[in-house]
Amino acid sequence: MKDLIIIGAGPAGLSAAIYGIRAGLDCLIIERYSPGGQVMNTDMVENYPGFVDPVGGWELMSRMEEQARRLGVEITSGDVVSVEKKSDAGSLVIGLAGGDPLEARTVIIATGASFRRLGVPGEAEFTGRGVSYCATCDGAFFKGREVVVVGGGDVALEEAHFLTRFASRVYLVHRRDEFRGAKILQDRVLADSKITTVMDTVVSSINGSQKVSGVLLKNRKTGDERELPVEGVFIFVGWDPNTGYLPAGLLNENREIIVDMNMNTKIPGLYAAGDIRSGSKRQIVMACADGATAALEAYNYLSSLQK
Ligand code: NAP
């Protein structure tokens, strides 16, 4: 049985493993896809301390993974379907799809969040045929084309700017009259001659035959509708926590895991870290801090059991 199993190998999970193994705990990370998490889809990160120049999301996460592996952390692939406590003082049991359950004395849940969908007609049909949720992955397919970016948060603002490397024009469509994203990102977008902002507006449908040929826009204040001919639609309207496999009793109304300031859940020995937990600020540096806090807390908990 492991001292500590960490579910998820994004910034929170990898940081938890780095702190856990350095505290002498026998650690295993279970990851569904490949290590790195959401940040792997981010072109450049310019607010992670220690990097004077912006660092690529892929590079930052590869370095974290390499650091964890160098310290001896084991990373295995698996799809976790349940986490349960055997008894109050007992170990935690992790159910895996198509595999034997694993047991650990402590568990840190760090499975992050997944991008939210708009839920408009045409979105599902044209995903991969003009509709995308990742500018780093798909931006280059739109060289010299016109695209729409939907959203008004940090991600939409950053990715709209990134897409001007390829697209001839980026229409940034936001449902309100002010952006949610950081001021520095707003200023960058407003100063970019290849970006046209379309405020107070929603995308009502995504249209085309074989692939996207346009979107139907609706102004929320005037009710006016118009068709905008574009070949790409990039959707960045936030994230939902990946908590579908967890008991409702651990979650709040937004389906985030409820934790105290030391990342303790309601179950002794079970912790949550990063974008999946209540009150997360959804920043890489904070996910790392959460992971470190949870691992130190797991160490303290295990030490207290031995007394
Ligand atoms: P977010 O901050 O939650 O913003 C989501 C945006 O999508 C909001 O502007 C929201 O509009 C809009 N939206 C939501 N549902 C919509 C719908 N159904 N139709 C149209 N628009 C919709 O999400 P995010 O931009 O993905 O960022 C997530 C978190 O990561 C944030 O906390 C952000 O600060 C953080 N982040 C940080 C960095 C960084 O530090 N470098 C980079 C990326 C992300 P309203 O504004 O009207 O609600």
Tab-separated table of C-alpha atoms and ligand atoms in Angstrom:
chain	number	residue	atom	x	y	z
A	1	MET	CA	0.000	0.000	0.000
A	2	LYS	CA	1.277	3.496	-0.956
A	3	ASP	CA	1.648	6.297	1.591
A	4	LEU	CA	0.256	8.796	-0.917
A	5	ILE	CA	-1.572	8.443	-4.224
A	6	ILE	CA	-2.096	11.614	-6.229
A	7	ILE	CA	-4.812	11.628	-8.879
A	8	GLY	CA	-3.870	13.962	-11.746
A	9	ALA	CA	-0.499	15.128	-13.068
A	10	GLY	CA	-1.091	18.836	-13.718
A	11	PRO	CA	0.725	21.570	-11.743
A	12	ALA	CA	-1.091	20.679	-8.483
A	13	GLY	CA	-0.477	16.929	-8.764
A	14	LEU	CA	3.162	17.195	-9.815
A	15	SER	CA	3.913	19.732	-7.053
A	16	ALA	CA	2.210	17.485	-4.491
A	17	ALA	CA	4.386	14.585	-5.640
A	18	ILE	CA	7.581	16.669	-5.477
A	19	TYR	CA	6.767	17.716	-1.900
A	20	GLY	CA	5.498	14.268	-0.910
A	21	ILE	CA	8.548	12.357	-2.063
A	22	ARG	CA	10.908	14.900	-0.511
A	23	ALA	CA	9.045	14.357	2.791
A	24	GLY	CA	9.913	10.662	2.504
A	25	LEU	CA	6.474	9.438	1.382
A	26	ASP	CA	6.102	6.594	-1.063
A	27	CYS	CA	4.166	8.421	-3.840
A	28	LEU	CA	2.335	7.363	-6.966
A	29	ILE	CA	0.571	9.628	-9.478
A	30	ILE	CA	-2.333	8.283	-11.534
A	31	GLU	CA	-2.986	10.267	-14.725
A	32	ARG	CA	-5.726	9.615	-17.280
A	33	TYR	CA	-3.971	11.145	-20.310
A	34	SER	CA	-0.376	12.398	-20.389
A	35	PRO	CA	1.143	14.522	-17.598
A	36	GLY	CA	0.875	18.319	-17.773
A	37	GLY	CA	-2.827	19.153	-17.547
A	38	GLN	CA	-4.536	22.192	-19.090
A	39	VAL	CA	-1.318	24.216	-19.230
A	40	MET	CA	-0.069	21.971	-22.035
A	41	ASN	CA	-2.639	23.712	-24.283
A	42	THR	CA	-1.398	27.200	-23.346
A	43	ASP	CA	0.991	28.814	-25.763
A	44	MET	CA	2.964	31.054	-23.384
A	45	VAL	CA	2.900	31.627	-19.624
A	46	GLU	CA	4.246	34.984	-18.502
A	47	ASN	CA	3.279	35.100	-14.823
A	48	TYR	CA	4.971	31.978	-13.443
A	49	PRO	CA	7.699	33.330	-11.145
A	50	GLY	CA	11.309	32.673	-12.024
A	51	PHE	CA	10.947	32.882	-15.792
A	52	VAL	CA	12.059	36.334	-16.909
A	53	ASP	CA	10.793	35.743	-20.447
A	54	PRO	CA	7.468	33.981	-21.124
A	55	VAL	CA	7.818	30.208	-20.965
A	56	GLY	CA	5.876	27.813	-23.202
A	57	GLY	CA	3.095	25.928	-21.370
A	58	TRP	CA	4.417	22.654	-22.737
A	59	GLU	CA	7.968	23.435	-21.616
A	60	LEU	CA	6.919	24.483	-18.110
A	61	MET	CA	4.941	21.306	-17.533
A	62	SER	CA	7.584	19.050	-19.068
A	63	ARG	CA	10.086	20.521	-16.618
A	64	MET	CA	7.760	19.856	-13.663
A	65	GLU	CA	7.261	16.263	-14.788
A	66	GLU	CA	10.993	15.745	-15.295
A	67	GLN	CA	11.692	17.174	-11.826
A	68	ALA	CA	9.166	14.812	-10.207
A	69	ARG	CA	10.537	11.791	-12.065
A	70	ARG	CA	14.146	12.696	-11.182
A	71	LEU	CA	13.146	12.662	-7.499
A	72	GLY	CA	11.716	9.166	-7.989
A	73	VAL	CA	7.973	9.787	-8.384
A	74	GLU	CA	6.194	7.006	-10.252
A	75	ILE	CA	3.519	8.072	-12.765
A	76	THR	CA	1.066	5.496	-14.037
A	77	SER	CA	-1.859	5.839	-16.437
A	78	GLY	CA	-5.359	5.008	-15.299
A	79	ASP	CA	-8.922	6.279	-15.310
A	80	VAL	CA	-10.099	6.749	-11.725
A	81	VAL	CA	-13.812	6.023	-11.267
A	82	SER	CA	-14.168	6.224	-7.466
A	83	VAL	CA	-12.419	7.203	-4.237
A	84	GLU	CA	-13.679	5.746	-0.954
A	85	LYS	CA	-12.568	5.532	2.642
A	86	LYS	CA	-12.642	1.975	3.999
A	87	SER	CA	-13.386	3.044	7.560
A	88	ASP	CA	-12.684	6.146	9.641
A	89	ALA	CA	-9.126	5.147	10.520
A	90	GLY	CA	-8.583	3.013	7.455
A	91	SER	CA	-6.991	3.489	4.068
A	92	LEU	CA	-8.528	4.976	0.935
A	93	VAL	CA	-9.482	2.805	-2.010
A	94	ILE	CA	-9.213	4.108	-5.562
A	95	GLY	CA	-11.380	2.368	-8.171
A	96	LEU	CA	-9.952	2.186	-11.702
A	97	ALA	CA	-11.822	1.579	-14.965
A	98	GLY	CA	-10.769	-1.837	-16.227
A	99	GLY	CA	-8.209	-2.436	-13.478
A	100	ASP	CA	-7.786	-3.619	-9.900
A	101	PRO	CA	-8.436	-1.006	-7.194
A	102	LEU	CA	-5.442	0.646	-5.530
A	103	GLU	CA	-5.087	1.415	-1.840
A	104	ALA	CA	-3.291	4.288	-0.139
A	105	ARG	CA	-2.997	5.742	3.333
A	106	THR	CA	-3.608	9.243	1.915
A	107	VAL	CA	-4.921	10.570	-1.403
A	108	ILE	CA	-4.677	13.976	-3.076
A	109	ILE	CA	-7.260	14.694	-5.774
A	110	ALA	CA	-5.853	17.023	-8.422
A	111	THR	CA	-7.861	16.222	-11.538
A	112	GLY	CA	-8.422	19.857	-12.491
A	113	ALA	CA	-11.156	21.075	-14.773
A	114	SER	CA	-12.329	20.595	-18.362
A	115	PHE	CA	-13.297	23.287	-20.851
A	116	ARG	CA	-16.932	24.307	-20.906
A	117	ARG	CA	-18.997	24.045	-24.073
A	118	LEU	CA	-21.281	26.783	-25.388
A	119	GLY	CA	-24.159	24.395	-26.046
A	120	VAL	CA	-25.336	26.026	-29.290
A	121	PRO	CA	-26.500	24.276	-32.480
A	122	GLY	CA	-23.575	23.282	-34.699
A	123	GLU	CA	-20.998	23.208	-31.879
A	124	ALA	CA	-20.843	19.436	-31.423
A	125	GLU	CA	-21.342	18.762	-35.139
A	126	PHE	CA	-18.404	20.953	-36.212
A	127	THR	CA	-15.957	20.171	-33.391
A	128	GLY	CA	-12.716	19.327	-35.192
A	129	ARG	CA	-14.138	20.796	-38.431
A	130	GLY	CA	-13.760	24.461	-37.555
A	131	VAL	CA	-14.784	24.470	-33.881
A	132	SER	CA	-11.851	24.241	-31.455
A	133	TYR	CA	-11.081	24.632	-27.756
A	134	CYS	CA	-7.295	24.879	-28.192
A	135	ALA	CA	-5.593	27.678	-30.120
A	136	THR	CA	-2.118	26.188	-29.624
A	137	CYS	CA	-3.276	22.891	-31.150
A	138	ASP	CA	-5.383	24.204	-34.033
A	139	GLY	CA	-4.431	27.849	-34.687
A	140	ALA	CA	-2.040	27.035	-37.534
A	141	PHE	CA	-4.899	25.492	-39.567
A	142	PHE	CA	-6.397	28.979	-39.922
A	143	LYS	CA	-3.531	30.769	-41.669
A	144	GLY	CA	-4.949	33.728	-43.622
A	145	ARG	CA	-8.549	32.872	-42.523
A	146	GLU	CA	-11.054	34.791	-40.401
A	147	VAL	CA	-12.003	33.272	-37.044
A	148	VAL	CA	-14.221	33.996	-34.053
A	149	VAL	CA	-13.065	33.695	-30.442
A	150	VAL	CA	-15.888	33.387	-27.880
A	151	GLY	CA	-15.366	34.498	-24.259
A	152	GLY	CA	-14.141	37.435	-22.214
A	153	GLY	CA	-11.854	35.884	-19.593
A	154	ASP	CA	-8.056	35.624	-19.455
A	155	VAL	CA	-8.004	32.601	-21.726
A	156	ALA	CA	-10.143	34.170	-24.491
A	157	LEU	CA	-8.051	37.367	-24.417
A	158	GLU	CA	-4.724	35.516	-24.460
A	159	GLU	CA	-5.752	33.116	-27.178
A	160	ALA	CA	-7.354	35.824	-29.381
A	161	HIS	CA	-3.991	37.575	-29.364
A	162	PHE	CA	-2.146	34.315	-30.074
A	163	LEU	CA	-4.436	33.530	-33.032
A	164	THR	CA	-3.465	36.772	-34.829
A	165	ARG	CA	-0.197	34.983	-35.691
A	166	PHE	CA	-2.204	32.913	-38.160
A	167	ALA	CA	-5.660	34.368	-38.782
A	168	SER	CA	-6.171	37.402	-41.020
A	169	ARG	CA	-8.854	38.643	-38.587
A	170	VAL	CA	-10.006	37.574	-35.131
A	171	TYR	CA	-13.510	38.578	-34.001
A	172	LEU	CA	-13.598	38.473	-30.214
A	173	VAL	CA	-17.240	37.930	-29.235
A	174	HIS	CA	-18.184	38.568	-25.617
A	175	ARG	CA	-21.633	38.458	-24.031
A	176	ARG	CA	-21.192	41.570	-21.850
A	177	ASP	CA	-19.940	45.139	-22.410
A	178	GLU	CA	-16.772	44.612	-20.354
A	179	PHE	CA	-14.187	41.867	-20.308
A	180	ARG	CA	-13.552	39.688	-17.270
A	181	GLY	CA	-9.878	39.107	-18.092
A	182	ALA	CA	-6.850	40.962	-16.673
A	183	LYS	CA	-6.307	44.631	-17.628
A	184	ILE	CA	-2.928	43.933	-19.240
A	185	LEU	CA	-4.591	41.367	-21.534
A	186	GLN	CA	-7.485	43.710	-22.342
A	187	ASP	CA	-5.069	46.480	-23.330
A	188	ARG	CA	-3.133	44.069	-25.550
A	189	VAL	CA	-6.288	42.933	-27.337
A	190	LEU	CA	-7.633	46.472	-27.822
A	191	ALA	CA	-4.306	47.608	-29.282
A	192	ASP	CA	-4.160	44.726	-31.760
A	193	SER	CA	-5.254	45.871	-35.232
A	194	LYS	CA	-6.106	42.285	-36.274
A	195	ILE	CA	-8.682	41.870	-33.467
A	196	THR	CA	-12.238	43.210	-33.750
A	197	THR	CA	-14.166	43.137	-30.477
A	198	VAL	CA	-17.898	42.374	-30.659
A	199	MET	CA	-19.446	43.147	-27.266
A	200	ASP	CA	-22.875	42.388	-25.747
A	201	THR	CA	-23.135	39.581	-28.256
A	202	VAL	CA	-23.638	35.830	-28.173
A	203	VAL	CA	-23.146	33.135	-30.787
A	204	SER	CA	-26.606	31.624	-31.419
A	205	SER	CA	-25.488	28.941	-33.853
A	206	ILE	CA	-22.469	27.694	-35.750
A	207	ASN	CA	-23.248	27.043	-39.387
A	208	GLY	CA	-21.762	25.243	-42.375
A	209	SER	CA	-22.093	22.090	-44.429
A	210	GLN	CA	-18.895	19.957	-44.353
A	211	LYS	CA	-17.096	22.480	-42.135
A	212	VAL	CA	-17.767	25.825	-40.468
A	213	SER	CA	-18.664	28.663	-42.838
A	214	GLY	CA	-20.070	31.180	-40.369
A	215	VAL	CA	-21.749	31.974	-37.069
A	216	LEU	CA	-25.067	33.586	-36.254
A	217	LEU	CA	-24.510	36.440	-33.799
A	218	LYS	CA	-27.163	38.044	-31.626
A	219	ASN	CA	-26.753	41.373	-29.877
A	220	ARG	CA	-28.183	40.935	-26.376
A	221	LYS	CA	-29.120	44.616	-25.980
A	222	THR	CA	-30.761	45.323	-29.367
A	223	GLY	CA	-31.810	41.786	-30.291
A	224	ASP	CA	-30.268	42.304	-33.774
A	225	GLU	CA	-29.004	39.166	-35.505
A	226	ARG	CA	-26.375	38.871	-38.212
A	227	GLU	CA	-24.426	36.122	-39.926
A	228	LEU	CA	-20.637	36.499	-39.727
A	229	PRO	CA	-18.723	34.467	-42.320
A	230	VAL	CA	-15.746	32.781	-40.575
A	231	GLU	CA	-13.994	29.442	-40.962
A	232	GLY	CA	-12.933	28.925	-37.350
A	233	VAL	CA	-14.675	29.208	-33.971
A	234	PHE	CA	-12.496	29.062	-30.854
A	235	ILE	CA	-14.479	28.683	-27.634
A	236	PHE	CA	-12.975	29.788	-24.297
A	237	VAL	CA	-15.895	30.238	-21.899
A	238	GLY	CA	-14.429	28.766	-18.721
A	239	TRP	CA	-13.970	25.406	-17.090
A	240	ASP	CA	-15.933	22.866	-15.050
A	241	PRO	CA	-14.261	20.812	-12.292
A	242	ASN	CA	-13.613	17.135	-13.091
A	243	THR	CA	-15.474	15.738	-10.093
A	244	GLY	CA	-17.968	13.397	-11.773
A	245	TYR	CA	-16.450	10.325	-10.077
A	246	LEU	CA	-16.677	11.705	-6.542
A	247	PRO	CA	-19.496	11.463	-3.951
A	248	ALA	CA	-21.789	14.529	-3.881
A	249	GLY	CA	-21.113	14.924	-0.148
A	250	LEU	CA	-17.566	16.157	-0.905
A	251	LEU	CA	-18.732	18.889	-3.308
A	252	ASN	CA	-20.234	22.383	-3.184
A	253	GLU	CA	-23.015	23.760	-5.417
A	254	ASN	CA	-20.492	24.402	-8.236
A	255	ARG	CA	-19.370	20.753	-7.993
A	256	GLU	CA	-15.954	21.791	-6.630
A	257	ILE	CA	-14.402	19.821	-3.758
A	258	ILE	CA	-14.881	21.608	-0.445
A	259	VAL	CA	-11.553	22.085	1.366
A	260	ASP	CA	-10.230	24.064	4.308
A	261	MET	CA	-7.175	26.291	3.938
A	262	ASN	CA	-4.878	23.258	4.284
A	263	MET	CA	-6.630	21.375	1.445
A	264	ASN	CA	-8.344	18.927	3.838
A	265	THR	CA	-11.646	17.521	2.555
A	266	LYS	CA	-14.325	16.180	4.897
A	267	ILE	CA	-12.603	12.769	4.865
A	268	PRO	CA	-9.441	12.385	7.003
A	269	GLY	CA	-6.447	11.599	4.771
A	270	LEU	CA	-8.179	12.869	1.615
A	271	TYR	CA	-7.096	16.218	0.124
A	272	ALA	CA	-7.905	18.249	-2.987
A	273	ALA	CA	-5.590	20.692	-4.779
A	274	GLY	CA	-5.702	23.033	-7.771
A	275	ASP	CA	-8.614	24.013	-10.022
A	276	ILE	CA	-10.817	21.256	-8.647
A	277	ARG	CA	-11.116	22.706	-5.153
A	278	SER	CA	-13.498	25.317	-3.772
A	279	GLY	CA	-12.171	28.878	-3.854
A	280	SER	CA	-9.419	28.152	-6.382
A	281	LYS	CA	-7.986	31.219	-8.116
A	282	ARG	CA	-7.121	28.987	-11.102
A	283	GLN	CA	-3.533	30.129	-11.467
A	284	ILE	CA	-0.625	27.769	-12.110
A	285	VAL	CA	1.396	29.125	-9.210
A	286	MET	CA	-1.550	28.631	-6.849
A	287	ALA	CA	-2.232	25.101	-8.065
A	288	CYS	CA	1.422	24.346	-7.272
A	289	ALA	CA	1.044	25.880	-3.815
A	290	ASP	CA	-2.128	23.835	-3.204
A	291	GLY	CA	-0.310	20.646	-4.169
A	292	ALA	CA	2.572	21.420	-1.819
A	293	THR	CA	0.188	22.280	1.033
A	294	ALA	CA	-1.803	19.059	0.537
A	295	ALA	CA	1.352	16.905	0.493
A	296	LEU	CA	2.679	18.489	3.698
A	297	GLU	CA	-0.713	17.975	5.304
A	298	ALA	CA	-0.698	14.299	4.225
A	299	TYR	CA	2.749	13.932	5.787
A	300	ASN	CA	1.532	15.497	9.063
A	301	TYR	CA	-1.526	13.231	9.085
A	302	LEU	CA	0.559	10.078	8.565
A	303	SER	CA	3.007	11.201	11.269
A	304	SER	CA	0.135	11.744	13.710
A	305	LEU	CA	-1.130	8.177	13.096
A	306	GLN	CA	2.238	6.774	14.144
A	307	LYS	CA	2.265	8.544	17.520
B	1	NAP	P1	-13.333	32.625	-16.907
B	1	NAP	O1	-12.432	33.601	-16.271
B	1	NAP	O2	-14.363	31.932	-16.090
B	1	NAP	O3	-14.064	33.409	-18.096
B	1	NAP	C1	-15.035	32.778	-18.869
B	1	NAP	C2	-15.551	33.801	-19.865
B	1	NAP	O4	-16.489	33.153	-20.704
B	1	NAP	C3	-16.260	34.947	-19.176
B	1	NAP	O5	-15.957	36.146	-19.849
B	1	NAP	C4	-17.725	34.577	-19.339
B	1	NAP	O6	-18.556	35.702	-19.476
B	1	NAP	C5	-17.718	33.833	-20.646
B	1	NAP	N1	-18.785	32.841	-20.703
B	1	NAP	C6	-19.066	31.861	-19.806
B	1	NAP	N2	-20.102	31.113	-20.234
B	1	NAP	C7	-20.481	31.644	-21.417
B	1	NAP	C8	-21.497	31.328	-22.344
B	1	NAP	N3	-22.337	30.308	-22.150
B	1	NAP	N4	-21.614	32.087	-23.451
B	1	NAP	C9	-20.774	33.115	-23.676
B	1	NAP	N5	-19.781	33.465	-22.834
B	1	NAP	C10	-19.642	32.745	-21.713
B	1	NAP	O7	-12.559	31.443	-17.680
B	1	NAP	P2	-11.121	31.380	-18.380
B	1	NAP	O8	-10.865	32.584	-19.215
B	1	NAP	O9	-11.093	30.059	-19.019
B	1	NAP	O10	-10.132	31.394	-17.178
B	1	NAP	C11	-10.246	30.399	-16.151
B	1	NAP	C12	-9.366	30.789	-14.993
B	1	NAP	O11	-8.008	30.602	-15.357
B	1	NAP	C13	-9.531	32.239	-14.558
B	1	NAP	O12	-9.546	32.294	-13.159
B	1	NAP	C14	-8.294	32.891	-15.106
B	1	NAP	O13	-7.895	34.011	-14.341
B	1	NAP	C15	-7.298	31.771	-15.049
B	1	NAP	N6	-6.237	31.965	-16.063
B	1	NAP	C16	-5.129	32.619	-15.713
B	1	NAP	C17	-4.147	32.820	-16.654
B	1	NAP	C18	-2.916	33.528	-16.270
B	1	NAP	O14	-2.773	33.903	-15.141
B	1	NAP	N7	-1.983	33.742	-17.170
B	1	NAP	C19	-4.279	32.376	-17.941
B	1	NAP	C20	-5.424	31.721	-18.272
B	1	NAP	C21	-6.417	31.521	-17.312
B	1	NAP	P3	-18.848	36.670	-18.214
B	1	NAP	O15	-17.614	37.491	-18.043
B	1	NAP	O16	-20.042	37.449	-18.672
B	1	NAP	O17	-19.147	35.762	-17.062
